Short mmCIF file of C-alpha atoms in Angstrom, two decimals:
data_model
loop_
_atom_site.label_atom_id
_atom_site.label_comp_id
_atom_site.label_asym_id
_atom_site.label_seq_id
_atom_site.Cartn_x
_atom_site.Cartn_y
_atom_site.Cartn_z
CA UNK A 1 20.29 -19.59 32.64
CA UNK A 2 17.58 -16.70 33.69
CA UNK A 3 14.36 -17.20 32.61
CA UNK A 4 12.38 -14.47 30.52
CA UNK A 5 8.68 -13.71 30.82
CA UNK A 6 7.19 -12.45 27.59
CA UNK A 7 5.04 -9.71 27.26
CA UNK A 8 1.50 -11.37 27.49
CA UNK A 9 -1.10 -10.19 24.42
CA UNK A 10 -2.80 -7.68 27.08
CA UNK A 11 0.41 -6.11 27.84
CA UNK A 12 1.40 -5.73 24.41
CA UNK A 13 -2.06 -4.07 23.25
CA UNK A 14 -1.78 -1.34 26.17
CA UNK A 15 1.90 -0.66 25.02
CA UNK A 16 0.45 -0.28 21.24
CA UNK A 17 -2.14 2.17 23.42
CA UNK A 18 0.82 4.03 24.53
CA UNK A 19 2.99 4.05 21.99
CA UNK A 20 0.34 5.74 19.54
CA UNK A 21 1.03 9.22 21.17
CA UNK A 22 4.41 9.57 20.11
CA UNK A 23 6.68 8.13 17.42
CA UNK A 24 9.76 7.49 20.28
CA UNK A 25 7.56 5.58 22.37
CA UNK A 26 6.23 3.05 19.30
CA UNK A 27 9.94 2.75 18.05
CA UNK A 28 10.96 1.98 21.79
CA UNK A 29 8.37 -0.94 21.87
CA UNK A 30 9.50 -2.81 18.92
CA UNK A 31 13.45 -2.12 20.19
CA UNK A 32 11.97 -3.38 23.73
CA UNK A 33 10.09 -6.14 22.53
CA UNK A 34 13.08 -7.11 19.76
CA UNK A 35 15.78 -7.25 22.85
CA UNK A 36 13.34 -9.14 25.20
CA UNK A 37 13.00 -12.19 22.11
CA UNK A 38 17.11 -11.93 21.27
CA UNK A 39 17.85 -12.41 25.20
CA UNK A 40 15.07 -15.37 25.15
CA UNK A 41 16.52 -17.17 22.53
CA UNK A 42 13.01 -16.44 20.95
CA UNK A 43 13.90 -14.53 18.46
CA UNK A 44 13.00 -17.21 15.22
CA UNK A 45 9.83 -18.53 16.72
CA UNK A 46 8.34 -15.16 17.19
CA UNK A 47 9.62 -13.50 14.40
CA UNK A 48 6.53 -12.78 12.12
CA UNK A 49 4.90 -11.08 15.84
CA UNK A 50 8.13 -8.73 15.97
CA UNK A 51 7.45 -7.69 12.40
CA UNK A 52 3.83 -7.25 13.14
CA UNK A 53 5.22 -4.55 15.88
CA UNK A 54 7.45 -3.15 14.35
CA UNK A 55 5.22 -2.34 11.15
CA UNK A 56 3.08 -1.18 13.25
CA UNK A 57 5.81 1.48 14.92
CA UNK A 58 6.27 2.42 11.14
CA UNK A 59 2.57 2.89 11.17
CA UNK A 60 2.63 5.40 14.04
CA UNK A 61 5.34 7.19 12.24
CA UNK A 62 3.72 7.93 8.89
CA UNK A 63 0.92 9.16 10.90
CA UNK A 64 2.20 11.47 13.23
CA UNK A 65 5.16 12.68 10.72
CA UNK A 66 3.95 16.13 8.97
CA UNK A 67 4.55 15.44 5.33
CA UNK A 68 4.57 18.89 4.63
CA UNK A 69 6.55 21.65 6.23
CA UNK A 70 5.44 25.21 7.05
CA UNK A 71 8.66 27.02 6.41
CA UNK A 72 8.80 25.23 2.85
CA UNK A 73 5.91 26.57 1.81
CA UNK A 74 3.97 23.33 1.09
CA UNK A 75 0.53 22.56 1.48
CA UNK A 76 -0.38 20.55 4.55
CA UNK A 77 -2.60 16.99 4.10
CA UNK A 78 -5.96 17.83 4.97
CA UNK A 79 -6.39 14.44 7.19
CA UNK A 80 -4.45 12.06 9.34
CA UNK A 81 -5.28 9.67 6.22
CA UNK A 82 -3.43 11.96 3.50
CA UNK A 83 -0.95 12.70 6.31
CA UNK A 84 0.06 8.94 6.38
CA UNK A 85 -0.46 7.92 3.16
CA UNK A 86 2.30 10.49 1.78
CA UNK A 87 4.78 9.73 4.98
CA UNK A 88 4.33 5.95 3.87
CA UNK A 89 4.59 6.63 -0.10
CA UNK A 90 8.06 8.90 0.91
CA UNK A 91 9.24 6.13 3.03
CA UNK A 92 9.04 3.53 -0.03
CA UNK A 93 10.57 6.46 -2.51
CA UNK A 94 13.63 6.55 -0.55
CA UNK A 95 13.75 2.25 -0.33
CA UNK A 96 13.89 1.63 -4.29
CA UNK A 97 17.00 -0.14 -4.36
CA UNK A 98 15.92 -3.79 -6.85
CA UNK A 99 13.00 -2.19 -7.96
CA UNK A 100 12.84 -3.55 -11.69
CA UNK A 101 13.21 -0.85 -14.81
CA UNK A 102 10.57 -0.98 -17.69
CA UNK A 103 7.78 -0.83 -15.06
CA UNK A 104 4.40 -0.29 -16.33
CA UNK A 105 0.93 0.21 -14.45
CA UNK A 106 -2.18 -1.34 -16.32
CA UNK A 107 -5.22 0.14 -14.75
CA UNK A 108 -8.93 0.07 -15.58
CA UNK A 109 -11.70 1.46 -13.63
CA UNK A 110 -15.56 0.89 -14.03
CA UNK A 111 -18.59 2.92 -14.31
CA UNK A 112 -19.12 1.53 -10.72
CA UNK A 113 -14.90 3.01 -9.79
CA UNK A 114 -14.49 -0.48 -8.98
CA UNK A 115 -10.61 -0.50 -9.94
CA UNK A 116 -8.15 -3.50 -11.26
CA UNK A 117 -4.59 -2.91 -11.54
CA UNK A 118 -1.28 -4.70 -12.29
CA UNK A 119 1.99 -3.90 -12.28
CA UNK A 120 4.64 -5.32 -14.76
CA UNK A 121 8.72 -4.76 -15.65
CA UNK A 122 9.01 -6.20 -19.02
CA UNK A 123 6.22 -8.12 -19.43
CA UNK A 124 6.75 -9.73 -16.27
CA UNK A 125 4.44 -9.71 -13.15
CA UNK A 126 5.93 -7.34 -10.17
CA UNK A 127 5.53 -9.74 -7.32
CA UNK A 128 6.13 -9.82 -3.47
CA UNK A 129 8.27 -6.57 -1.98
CA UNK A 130 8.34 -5.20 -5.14
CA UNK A 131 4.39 -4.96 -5.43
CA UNK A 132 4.05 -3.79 -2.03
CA UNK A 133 6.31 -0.81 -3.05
CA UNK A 134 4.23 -0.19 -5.96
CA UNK A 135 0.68 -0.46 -4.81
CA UNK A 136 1.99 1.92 -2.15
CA UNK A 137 3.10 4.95 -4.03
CA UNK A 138 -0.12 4.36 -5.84
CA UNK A 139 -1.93 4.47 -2.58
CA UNK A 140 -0.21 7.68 -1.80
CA UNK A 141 -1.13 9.19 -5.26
CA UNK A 142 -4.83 8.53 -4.42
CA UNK A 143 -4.52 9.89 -1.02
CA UNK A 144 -3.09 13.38 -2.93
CA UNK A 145 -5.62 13.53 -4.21
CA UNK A 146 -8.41 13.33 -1.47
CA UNK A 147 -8.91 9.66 -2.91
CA UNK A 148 -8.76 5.99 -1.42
CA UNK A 149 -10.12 2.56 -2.20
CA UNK A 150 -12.70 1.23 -0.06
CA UNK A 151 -14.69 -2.70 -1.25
CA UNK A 152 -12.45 -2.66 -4.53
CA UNK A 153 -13.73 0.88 -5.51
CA UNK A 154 -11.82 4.38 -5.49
CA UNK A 155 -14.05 6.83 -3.20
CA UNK A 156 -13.74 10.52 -2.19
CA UNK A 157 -12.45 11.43 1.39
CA UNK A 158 -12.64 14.32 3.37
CA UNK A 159 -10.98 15.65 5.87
CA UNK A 160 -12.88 13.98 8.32
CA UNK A 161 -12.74 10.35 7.01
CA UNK A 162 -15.97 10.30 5.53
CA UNK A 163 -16.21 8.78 1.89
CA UNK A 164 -18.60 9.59 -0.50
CA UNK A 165 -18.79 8.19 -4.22
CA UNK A 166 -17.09 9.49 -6.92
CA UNK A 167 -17.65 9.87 -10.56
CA UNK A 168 -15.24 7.20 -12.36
CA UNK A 169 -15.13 9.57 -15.34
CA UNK A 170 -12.93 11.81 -13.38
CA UNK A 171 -10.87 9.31 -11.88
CA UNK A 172 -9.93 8.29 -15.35
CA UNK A 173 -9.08 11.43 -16.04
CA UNK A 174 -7.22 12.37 -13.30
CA UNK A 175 -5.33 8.93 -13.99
CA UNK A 176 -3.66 10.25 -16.93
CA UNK A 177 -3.56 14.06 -16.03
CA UNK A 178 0.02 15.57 -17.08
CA UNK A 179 0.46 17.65 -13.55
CA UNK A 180 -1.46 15.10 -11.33
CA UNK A 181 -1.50 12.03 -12.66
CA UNK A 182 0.10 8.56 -11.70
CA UNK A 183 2.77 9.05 -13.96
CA UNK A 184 4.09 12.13 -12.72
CA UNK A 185 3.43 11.83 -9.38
CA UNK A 186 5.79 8.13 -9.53
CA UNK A 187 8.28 10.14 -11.33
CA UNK A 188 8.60 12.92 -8.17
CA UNK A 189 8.85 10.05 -5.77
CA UNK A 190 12.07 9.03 -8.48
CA UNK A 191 10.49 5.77 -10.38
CA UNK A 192 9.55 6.31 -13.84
CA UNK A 193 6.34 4.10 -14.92
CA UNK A 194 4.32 3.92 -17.86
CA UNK A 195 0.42 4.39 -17.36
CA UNK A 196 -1.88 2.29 -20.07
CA UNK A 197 -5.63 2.23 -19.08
CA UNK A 198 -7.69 -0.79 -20.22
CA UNK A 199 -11.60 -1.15 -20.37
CA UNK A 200 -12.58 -2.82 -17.26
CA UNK A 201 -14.04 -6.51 -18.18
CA UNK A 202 -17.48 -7.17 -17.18
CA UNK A 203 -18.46 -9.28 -14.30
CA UNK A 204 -19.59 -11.74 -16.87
CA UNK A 205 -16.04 -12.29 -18.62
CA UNK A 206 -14.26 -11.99 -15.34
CA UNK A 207 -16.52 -14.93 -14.30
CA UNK A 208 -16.30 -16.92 -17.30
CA UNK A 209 -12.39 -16.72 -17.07
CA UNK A 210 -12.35 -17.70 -13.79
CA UNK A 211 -14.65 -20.73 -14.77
CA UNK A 212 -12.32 -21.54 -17.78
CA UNK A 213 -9.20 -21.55 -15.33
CA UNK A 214 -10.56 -23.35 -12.88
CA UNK A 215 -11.42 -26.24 -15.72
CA UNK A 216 -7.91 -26.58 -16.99
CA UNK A 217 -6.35 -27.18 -13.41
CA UNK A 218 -9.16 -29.46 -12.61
CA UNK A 219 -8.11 -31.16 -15.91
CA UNK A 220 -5.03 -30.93 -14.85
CA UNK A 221 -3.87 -28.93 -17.72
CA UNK A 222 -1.53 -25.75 -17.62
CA UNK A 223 -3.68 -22.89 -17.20
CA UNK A 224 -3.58 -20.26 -19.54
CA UNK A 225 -1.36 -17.15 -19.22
CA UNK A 226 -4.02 -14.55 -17.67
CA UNK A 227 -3.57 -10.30 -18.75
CA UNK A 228 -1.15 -8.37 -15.82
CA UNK A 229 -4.44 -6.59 -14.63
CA UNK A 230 -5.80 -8.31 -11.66
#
């Protein structure tokens, strides 16, 4: 039986090098690097590393992808951040298949635009994939709209990269907005959620639940059924 060398980590991280420049030469990594493991027999151990890759091929694809098109007559992403963002937030539109109906987005931002959210369908918690898909068409909303969350907080962001502070009065706004809110901006990417803002809970009460929580389980007690925001 021949005998396969794997890539070693400083081979792989100058093929990432290479592969950023174009999307065909990221996709032909992962394919590369998926064919090597299948011949190996390697294929199981090394699985979460070929997912790692191949994300990361998807990653080079949202990025260099134009989102917009200049014979449609749409207006181009001012930044390689907006640029991906709305690549990544199409990709999920077009991979809803399971997603949940009755979806709802509880959101609450503070006079700091720190920013909880939760999503539910039904009063239940939208978990693993599912979340994933969500938080990512939100992140593409708040990359439309020159936003993006940096320590927990929403912040402005130019063209550049740079992020400046912004004032959590308009975000709140701009939440709920009937042209560019969340709502409407789920419901063009084909997944119709209801938007509820909450007060954001001071540091104090988030702390003081926490303690509470951590009480019962020590007590070994059920703990108590928490809000969806998180």
């Amino acid at each position: 039986m021949p005998k396969y060398t794997l890539p070693t980590r400083d081979a792989l991280l100058k093929a990432m090098q290479v592969g950023e420049t174009s999307i065909e030469a990221a996709e032909y990594m992962a394919t590369r690097f998926e064919q090597i493991l299948t011949k190996a027999k390697l294929l199981p151990e090394c699985n979460d590393m070929l997912e790692k890759i191949k994300e990361y091929a998807q990653f080079v694809k949202f990025k260099l992808l134009s989102s917009a098109q200049v014979w449609s007559g749409q207006e181009r992403p001012i930044s390689d951040y907006q640029n991906t963002q709305e690549n990544k937030a199409e990709f999920l539109a077009s991979h809803l298949e399971g997603l949940p109906s009755g979806l709802k987005l509880e959101v609450a931002i503070g006079d700091d635009a720190k920013i909880l959210r939760g999503f539910s369908s039904n009063g239940k918690m939208v978990e693993g994939d599912q979340l994933k898909t969500m938080d990512g068409l939100l992140e593409g909303w708040l990359a439309k709209n020159n936003l993006a969350i940096s320590g927990g907080a929403v912040v402005k962001i130019d063209n550049t990269g740079n992020q400046t502070k912004v004032d959590p009065e308009e975000i709140r706004k701009l939440i709920n907005d009937s042209e560019k809110g969340v709502a409407k901006y789920f419901a063009d990417k084909g997944v119709s959620t209801e938007v509820v803002q909450r007060a954001y809970p001071e540091t104090k009460a988030v702390e003081t639940k926490r303690e509470e929580i951590r009480q019962e389980i020590e007590s070994g007690a059920e703990a108590p059924t928490t809000q969806s925001i998180r």
